[in-house]
Coordinates of C-alpha atoms and ligand atoms in Angstrom, one line a residue:
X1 CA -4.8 14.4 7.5
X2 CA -5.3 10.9 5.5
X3 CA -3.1 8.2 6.3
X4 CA -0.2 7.8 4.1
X5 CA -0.4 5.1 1.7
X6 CA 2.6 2.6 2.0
X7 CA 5.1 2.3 -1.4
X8 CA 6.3 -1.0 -2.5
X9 CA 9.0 -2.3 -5.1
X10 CA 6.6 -4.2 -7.8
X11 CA 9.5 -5.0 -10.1
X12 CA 13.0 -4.8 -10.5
X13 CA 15.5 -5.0 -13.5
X14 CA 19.5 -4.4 -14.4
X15 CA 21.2 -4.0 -17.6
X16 CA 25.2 -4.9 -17.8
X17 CA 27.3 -4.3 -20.4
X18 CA 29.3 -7.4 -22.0
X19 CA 32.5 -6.7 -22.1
X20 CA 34.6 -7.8 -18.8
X21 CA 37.5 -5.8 -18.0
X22 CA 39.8 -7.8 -15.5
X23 CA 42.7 -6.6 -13.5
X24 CA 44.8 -8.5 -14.9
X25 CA 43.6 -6.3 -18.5
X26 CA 44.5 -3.2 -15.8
X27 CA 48.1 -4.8 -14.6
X28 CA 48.3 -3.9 -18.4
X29 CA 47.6 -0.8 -18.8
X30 CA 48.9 0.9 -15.6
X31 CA 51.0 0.1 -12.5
X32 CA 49.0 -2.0 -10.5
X33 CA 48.2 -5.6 -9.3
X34 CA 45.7 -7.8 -9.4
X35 CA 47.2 -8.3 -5.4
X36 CA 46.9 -4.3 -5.1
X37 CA 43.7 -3.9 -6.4
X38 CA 41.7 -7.0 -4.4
X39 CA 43.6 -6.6 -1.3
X40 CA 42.7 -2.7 -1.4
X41 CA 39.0 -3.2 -2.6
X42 CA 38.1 -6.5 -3.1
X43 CA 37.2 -6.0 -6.7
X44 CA 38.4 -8.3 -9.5
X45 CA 36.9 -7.2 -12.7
X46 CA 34.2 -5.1 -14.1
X47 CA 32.0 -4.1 -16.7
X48 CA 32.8 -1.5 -19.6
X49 CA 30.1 0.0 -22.2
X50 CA 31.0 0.1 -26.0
X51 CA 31.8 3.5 -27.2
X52 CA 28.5 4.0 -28.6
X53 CA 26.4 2.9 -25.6
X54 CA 25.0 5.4 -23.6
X55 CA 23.2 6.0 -19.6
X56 CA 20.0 5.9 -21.5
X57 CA 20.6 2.4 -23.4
X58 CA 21.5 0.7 -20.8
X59 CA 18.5 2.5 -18.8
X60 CA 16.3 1.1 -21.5
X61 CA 17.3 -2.6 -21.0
X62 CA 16.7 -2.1 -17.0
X63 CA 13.6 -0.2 -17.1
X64 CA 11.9 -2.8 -19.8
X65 CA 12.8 -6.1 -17.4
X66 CA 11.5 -3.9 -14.1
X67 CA 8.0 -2.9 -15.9
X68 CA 7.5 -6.7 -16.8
X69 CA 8.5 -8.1 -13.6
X70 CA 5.8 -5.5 -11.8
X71 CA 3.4 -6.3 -15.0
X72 CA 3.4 -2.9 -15.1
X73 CA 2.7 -1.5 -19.1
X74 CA 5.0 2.0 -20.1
X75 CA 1.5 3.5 -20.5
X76 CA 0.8 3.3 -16.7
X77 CA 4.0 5.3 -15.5
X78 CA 3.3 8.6 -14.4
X79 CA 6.6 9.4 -13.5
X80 CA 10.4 8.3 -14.4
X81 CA 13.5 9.2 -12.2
X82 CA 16.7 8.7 -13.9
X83 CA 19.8 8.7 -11.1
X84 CA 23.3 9.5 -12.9
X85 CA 25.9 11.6 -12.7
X86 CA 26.6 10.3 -16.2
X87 CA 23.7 11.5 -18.4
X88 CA 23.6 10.8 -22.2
X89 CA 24.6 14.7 -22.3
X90 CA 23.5 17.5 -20.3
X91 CA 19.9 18.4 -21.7
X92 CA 17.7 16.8 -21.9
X93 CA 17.3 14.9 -19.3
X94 CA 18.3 11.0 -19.5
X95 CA 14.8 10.6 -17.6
X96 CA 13.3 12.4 -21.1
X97 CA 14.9 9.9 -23.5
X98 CA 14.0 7.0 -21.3
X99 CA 10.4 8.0 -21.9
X100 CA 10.4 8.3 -25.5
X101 CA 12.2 4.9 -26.1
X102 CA 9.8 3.2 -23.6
X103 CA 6.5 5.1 -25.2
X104 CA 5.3 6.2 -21.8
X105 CA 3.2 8.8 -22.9
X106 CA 2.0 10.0 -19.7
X107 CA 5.0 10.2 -17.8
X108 CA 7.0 12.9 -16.4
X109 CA 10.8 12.8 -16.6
X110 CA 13.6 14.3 -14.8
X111 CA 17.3 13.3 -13.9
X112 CA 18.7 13.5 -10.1
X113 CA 21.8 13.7 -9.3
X114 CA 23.6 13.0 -5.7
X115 CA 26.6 11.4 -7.0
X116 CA 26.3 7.1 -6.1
X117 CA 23.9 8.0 -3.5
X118 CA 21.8 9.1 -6.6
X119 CA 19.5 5.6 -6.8
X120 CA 18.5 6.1 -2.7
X121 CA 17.7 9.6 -3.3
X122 CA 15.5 9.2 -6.6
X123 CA 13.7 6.1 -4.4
X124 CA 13.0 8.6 -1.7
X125 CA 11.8 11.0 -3.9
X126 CA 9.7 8.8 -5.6
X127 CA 8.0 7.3 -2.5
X128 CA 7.2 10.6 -1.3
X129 CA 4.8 10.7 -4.6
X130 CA 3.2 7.4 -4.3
X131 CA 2.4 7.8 -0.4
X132 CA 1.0 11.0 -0.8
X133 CA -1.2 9.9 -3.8
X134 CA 0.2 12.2 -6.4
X135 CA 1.0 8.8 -8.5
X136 CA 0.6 5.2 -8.8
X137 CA 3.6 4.4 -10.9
X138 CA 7.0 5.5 -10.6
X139 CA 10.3 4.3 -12.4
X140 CA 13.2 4.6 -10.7
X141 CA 16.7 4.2 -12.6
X142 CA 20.0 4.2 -11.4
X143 CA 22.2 4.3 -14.2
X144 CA 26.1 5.2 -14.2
X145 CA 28.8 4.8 -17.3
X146 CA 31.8 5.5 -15.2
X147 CA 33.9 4.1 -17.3
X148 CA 33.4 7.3 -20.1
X149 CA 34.4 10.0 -17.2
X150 CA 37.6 8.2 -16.1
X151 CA 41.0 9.1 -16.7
X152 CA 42.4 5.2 -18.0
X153 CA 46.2 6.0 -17.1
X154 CA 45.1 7.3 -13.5
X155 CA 45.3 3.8 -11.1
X156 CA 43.9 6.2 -8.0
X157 CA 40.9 5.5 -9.7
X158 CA 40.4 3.7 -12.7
X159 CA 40.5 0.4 -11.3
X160 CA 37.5 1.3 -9.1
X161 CA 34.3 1.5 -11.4
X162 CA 32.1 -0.2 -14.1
X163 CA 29.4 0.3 -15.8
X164 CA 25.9 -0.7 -15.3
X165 CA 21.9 -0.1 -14.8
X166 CA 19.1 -1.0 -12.6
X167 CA 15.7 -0.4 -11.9
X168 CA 12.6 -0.8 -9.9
X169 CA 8.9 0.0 -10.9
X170 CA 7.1 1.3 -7.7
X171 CA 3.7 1.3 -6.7
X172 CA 1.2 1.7 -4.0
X173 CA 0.8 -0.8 -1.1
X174 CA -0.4 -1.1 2.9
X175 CA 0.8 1.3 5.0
X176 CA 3.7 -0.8 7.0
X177 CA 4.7 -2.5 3.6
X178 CA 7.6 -2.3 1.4
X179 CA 9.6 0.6 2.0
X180 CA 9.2 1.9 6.0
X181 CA 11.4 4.2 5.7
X182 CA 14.2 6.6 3.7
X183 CA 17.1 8.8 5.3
X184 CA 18.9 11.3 3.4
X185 CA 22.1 13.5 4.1
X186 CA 24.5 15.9 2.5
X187 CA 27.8 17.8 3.3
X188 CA 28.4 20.1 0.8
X189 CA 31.7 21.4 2.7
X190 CA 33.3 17.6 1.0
X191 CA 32.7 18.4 -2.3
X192 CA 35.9 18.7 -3.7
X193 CA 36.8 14.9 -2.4
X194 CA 35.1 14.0 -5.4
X195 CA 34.0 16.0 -8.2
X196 CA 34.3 15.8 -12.1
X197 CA 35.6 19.2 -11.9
X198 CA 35.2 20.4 -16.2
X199 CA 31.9 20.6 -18.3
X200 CA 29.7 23.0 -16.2
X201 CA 29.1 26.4 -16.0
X202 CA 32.4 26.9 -13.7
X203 CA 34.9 25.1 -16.0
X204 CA 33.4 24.9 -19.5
X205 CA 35.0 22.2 -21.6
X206 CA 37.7 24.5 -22.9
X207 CA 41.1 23.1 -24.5
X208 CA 43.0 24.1 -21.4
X209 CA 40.8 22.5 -19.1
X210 CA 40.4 19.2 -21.2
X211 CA 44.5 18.9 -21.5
X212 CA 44.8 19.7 -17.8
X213 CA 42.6 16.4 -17.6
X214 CA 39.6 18.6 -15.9
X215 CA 36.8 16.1 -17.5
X216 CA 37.5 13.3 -15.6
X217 CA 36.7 12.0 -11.9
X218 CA 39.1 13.5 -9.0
X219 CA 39.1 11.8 -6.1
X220 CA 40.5 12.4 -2.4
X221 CA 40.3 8.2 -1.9
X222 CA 41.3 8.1 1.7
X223 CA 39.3 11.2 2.6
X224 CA 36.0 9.5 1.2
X225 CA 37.2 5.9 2.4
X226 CA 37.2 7.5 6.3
X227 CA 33.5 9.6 5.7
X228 CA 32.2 6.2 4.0
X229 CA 32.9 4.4 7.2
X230 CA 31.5 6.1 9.1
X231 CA 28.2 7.0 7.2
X232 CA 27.5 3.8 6.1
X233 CA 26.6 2.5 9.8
X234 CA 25.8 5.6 10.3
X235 CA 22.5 5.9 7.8
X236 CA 21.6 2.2 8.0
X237 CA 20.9 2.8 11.9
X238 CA 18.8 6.1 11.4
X239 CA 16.9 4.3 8.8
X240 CA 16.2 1.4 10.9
X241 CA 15.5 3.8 13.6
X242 CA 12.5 5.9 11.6
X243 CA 11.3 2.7 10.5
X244 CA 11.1 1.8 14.4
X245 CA 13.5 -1.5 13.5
X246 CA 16.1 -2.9 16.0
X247 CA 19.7 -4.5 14.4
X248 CA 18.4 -7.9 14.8
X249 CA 15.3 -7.6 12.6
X250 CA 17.8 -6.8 9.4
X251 CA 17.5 -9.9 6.9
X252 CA 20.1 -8.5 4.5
X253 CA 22.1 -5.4 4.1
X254 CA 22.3 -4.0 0.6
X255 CA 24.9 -1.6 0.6
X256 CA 26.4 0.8 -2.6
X257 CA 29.3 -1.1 -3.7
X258 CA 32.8 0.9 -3.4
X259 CA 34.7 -0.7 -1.5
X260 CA 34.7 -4.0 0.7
X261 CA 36.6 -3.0 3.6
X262 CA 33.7 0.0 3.5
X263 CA 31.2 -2.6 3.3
X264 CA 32.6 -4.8 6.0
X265 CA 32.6 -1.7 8.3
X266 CA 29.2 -1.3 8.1
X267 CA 28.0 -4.9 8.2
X268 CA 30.3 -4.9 11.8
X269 CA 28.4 -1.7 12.7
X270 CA 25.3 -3.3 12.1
X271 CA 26.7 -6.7 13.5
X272 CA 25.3 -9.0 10.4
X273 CA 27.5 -12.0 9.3
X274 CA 28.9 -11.5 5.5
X275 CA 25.5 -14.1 4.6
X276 CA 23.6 -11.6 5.2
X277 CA 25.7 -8.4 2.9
X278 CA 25.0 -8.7 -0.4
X279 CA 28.1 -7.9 -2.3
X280 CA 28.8 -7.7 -6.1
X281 CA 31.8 -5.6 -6.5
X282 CA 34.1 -8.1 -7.4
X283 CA 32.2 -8.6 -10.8
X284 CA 30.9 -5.2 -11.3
X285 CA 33.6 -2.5 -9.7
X286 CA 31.4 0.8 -8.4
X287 CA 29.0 1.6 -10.7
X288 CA 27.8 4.1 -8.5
X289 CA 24.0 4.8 -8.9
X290 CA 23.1 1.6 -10.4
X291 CA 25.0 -0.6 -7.8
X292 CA 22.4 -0.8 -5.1
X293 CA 19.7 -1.5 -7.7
X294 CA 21.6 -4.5 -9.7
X295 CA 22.5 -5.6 -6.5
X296 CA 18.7 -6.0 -5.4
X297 CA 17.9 -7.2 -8.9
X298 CA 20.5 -9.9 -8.7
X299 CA 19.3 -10.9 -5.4
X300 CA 15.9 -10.7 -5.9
X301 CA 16.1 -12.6 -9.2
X302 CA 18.4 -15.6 -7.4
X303 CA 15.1 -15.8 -4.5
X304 CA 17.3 -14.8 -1.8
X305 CA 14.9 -12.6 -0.3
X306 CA 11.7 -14.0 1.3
X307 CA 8.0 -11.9 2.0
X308 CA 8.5 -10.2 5.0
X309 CA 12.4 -10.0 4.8
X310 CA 14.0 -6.3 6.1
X311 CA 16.5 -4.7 4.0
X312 CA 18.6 -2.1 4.8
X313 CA 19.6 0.0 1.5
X314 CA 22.5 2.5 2.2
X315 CA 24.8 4.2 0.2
X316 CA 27.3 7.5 -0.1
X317 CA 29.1 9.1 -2.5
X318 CA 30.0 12.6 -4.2
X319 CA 28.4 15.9 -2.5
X320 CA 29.3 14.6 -0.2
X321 CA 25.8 12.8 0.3
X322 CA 24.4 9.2 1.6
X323 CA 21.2 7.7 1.9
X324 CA 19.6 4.9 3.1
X325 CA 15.9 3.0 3.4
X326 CA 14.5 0.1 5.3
X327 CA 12.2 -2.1 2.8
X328 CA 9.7 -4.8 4.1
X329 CA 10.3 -7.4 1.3
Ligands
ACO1 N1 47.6 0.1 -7.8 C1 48.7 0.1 -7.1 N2 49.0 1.2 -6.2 C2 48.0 2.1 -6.1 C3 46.9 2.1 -6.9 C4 46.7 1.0 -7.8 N3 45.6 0.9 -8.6 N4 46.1 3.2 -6.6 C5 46.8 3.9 -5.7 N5 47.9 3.2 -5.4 C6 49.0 3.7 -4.5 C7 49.0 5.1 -4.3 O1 49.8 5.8 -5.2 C8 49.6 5.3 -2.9 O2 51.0 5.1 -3.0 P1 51.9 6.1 -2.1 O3 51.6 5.7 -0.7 O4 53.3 5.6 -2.5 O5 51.6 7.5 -2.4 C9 49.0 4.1 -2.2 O6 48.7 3.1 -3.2 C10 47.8 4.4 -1.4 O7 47.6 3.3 -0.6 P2 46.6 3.4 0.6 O8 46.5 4.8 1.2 O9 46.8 2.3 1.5 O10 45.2 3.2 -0.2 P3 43.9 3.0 0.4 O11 43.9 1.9 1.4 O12 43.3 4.3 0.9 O13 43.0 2.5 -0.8 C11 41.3 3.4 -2.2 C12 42.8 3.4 -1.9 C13 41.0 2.0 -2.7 C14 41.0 4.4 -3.3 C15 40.5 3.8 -1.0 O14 40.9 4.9 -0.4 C16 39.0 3.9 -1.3 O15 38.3 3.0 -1.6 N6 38.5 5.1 -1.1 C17 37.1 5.3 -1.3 C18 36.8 5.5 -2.8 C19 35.3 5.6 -3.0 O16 34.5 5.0 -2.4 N7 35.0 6.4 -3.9 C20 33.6 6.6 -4.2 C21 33.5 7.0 -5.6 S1 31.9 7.1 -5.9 C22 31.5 8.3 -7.0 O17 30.6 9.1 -6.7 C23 32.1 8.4 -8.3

């Protein structure tokens, strides 16, 4: 069997909507605190689309800054991957009208869907394609609008998400460079700890299901706090382990951004001083499958990371599922 060919990141890019929504906007509009809300999660505001933007817009804006950064032309991509569990609408695919606004003729499109573990599970998929030489190119999105499936007078959750994009252009590289390794994992038995339970084929959008409030995010939040504690550690270490890393060799963890008492847990499982987490929650709320991307993007744009750097990528969310992947910067 040939050796596989190693993947790297050649470009990355994030897209943020404008308009800041604060908690002290959310003291406003139901009963919480700003006090409440950082103590509980350590975020303090976050960003919410227009009514007229949508996954794919957003998308658009990432996707564009990651091909130049890689100097990568649309024309080159043979595939897109478009994480969301917010799509433009249900067919076709968010993937499809990414192509079409980008002109990349020659690539295929399709959506994935693994609720905020979405952007590790699209990377995965799409280094499984480089490595094995099916393609050169691959765009991977994580895109979430959170914002448009949340119920605004529910505090359980509406203080916890934003909106957001981000993206990397992939490509091939030495095997034992850029990303060494990918984990993957699902429970199906917790998926009613987080679902958005009207608008499928078991609970079509019918008036009774919309007034009974059916089309927005339902969340179990201490169920999925205790499973994201301990899956967080959990997938970092496996992913370190099939990469053949030890804890010390970790140069920044980049975790999905829910929670930062989550987040803490795992940089203490992983014993790396908060330096070394990067953390963007308490401008950006979850965003769930664009948070690990935008958090790269941010990173990677301010020079934090250095050739030769390890990350750790790890994330969970609704399936239940969680991912992770050790990258050599
Ligand atoms: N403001 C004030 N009080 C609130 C708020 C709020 N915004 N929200 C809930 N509360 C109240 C509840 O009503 C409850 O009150 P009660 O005890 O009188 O019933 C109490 O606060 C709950 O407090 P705790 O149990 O201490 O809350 P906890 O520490 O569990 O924090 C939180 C709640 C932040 C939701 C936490 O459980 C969490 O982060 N869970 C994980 C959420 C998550 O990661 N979701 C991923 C979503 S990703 C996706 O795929 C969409």
């Amino acid at each position: 069997m040939n050796e596989q060919r190693g993947v790297k990141i050649l470009g990355w890019g994030q897209a943020l909507p404008e308009r800041v929504l604060t908690n002290q906007d959310l003291e406003r509009m139901v009963e919480t605190s700003d006090e409440w809300i950082v103590s509980r999660t350590g975020i303090r505001e976050r960003r919410i689309a227009a009514a007229e933007t949508a996954a794919s817009d957003l998308a658009v804006v990432a996707a564009r800054e990651a091909l130049q950064r890689a100097e990568v032309a649309p024309a080159q991509i043979d595939l897109i991957i478009v994480a969301t569990v917010t799509p433009d609408m249900a067919f076709p695919a968010t993937a499809c009208l990414v192509q079409s606004a980008l002109a990349a003729g020659r690539a295929a499109a399709f959506d994935l869907e693994a609720g905020c573990s979405g952007f590790l599970y699209a990377l995965a998929t799409a280094r499984e394609f480089i490595a094995g030489g099916t393609y050169d190119h691959v765009l991977v999105v994580g895109v979430d609008l959170l914002s448009k499936i949340t119920d605004w007078q529910d505090r359980n959750t509406c203080v916890l998400f934003g909106d957001g994009a981000g993206a990397v252009v992939l490509g091939p590289a030495a095997p034992g460079q850029g990303i060494l390794s990918t984990y993957l994992g699902c429970d199906g038995a917790g998926g009613e700890l987080l679902c958005l339970p009207a608008g499928g084929s078991r609970q079509p959008l019918t008036p009774e299901n919309l007034a009974a409030g059916r089309q927005y995010i339902h969340m179990n939040g201490p169920e999925v706090f205790k499973f994201a504690v301990r899956i967080m550690g959990e997938a970092a270490v496996k992913a370190l382990e099939r990469a053949g890393l030890e804890l010390q060799d970790v140069t920044y963890l980049v975790p999905h951004q829910a929670n930062l008492r989550i987040i803490d847990a795992a940089a203490r499982r992983l014993k790396l001083p908060p330096e070394r987490v990067l953390v963007n929650l308490d401008r950006y709320g979850n965003m769930s499958s664009a948070s690990i991307p935008v958090a790269l993007a941010e990173a990677a744009d301010a020079g934090r990371f250095h050739p030769g750097d390890i990350l750790v990528l790890v994330g969970f969310g609704a399936g239940l599922t969680w991912g992770a992947a050790a990258v050599r910067w």
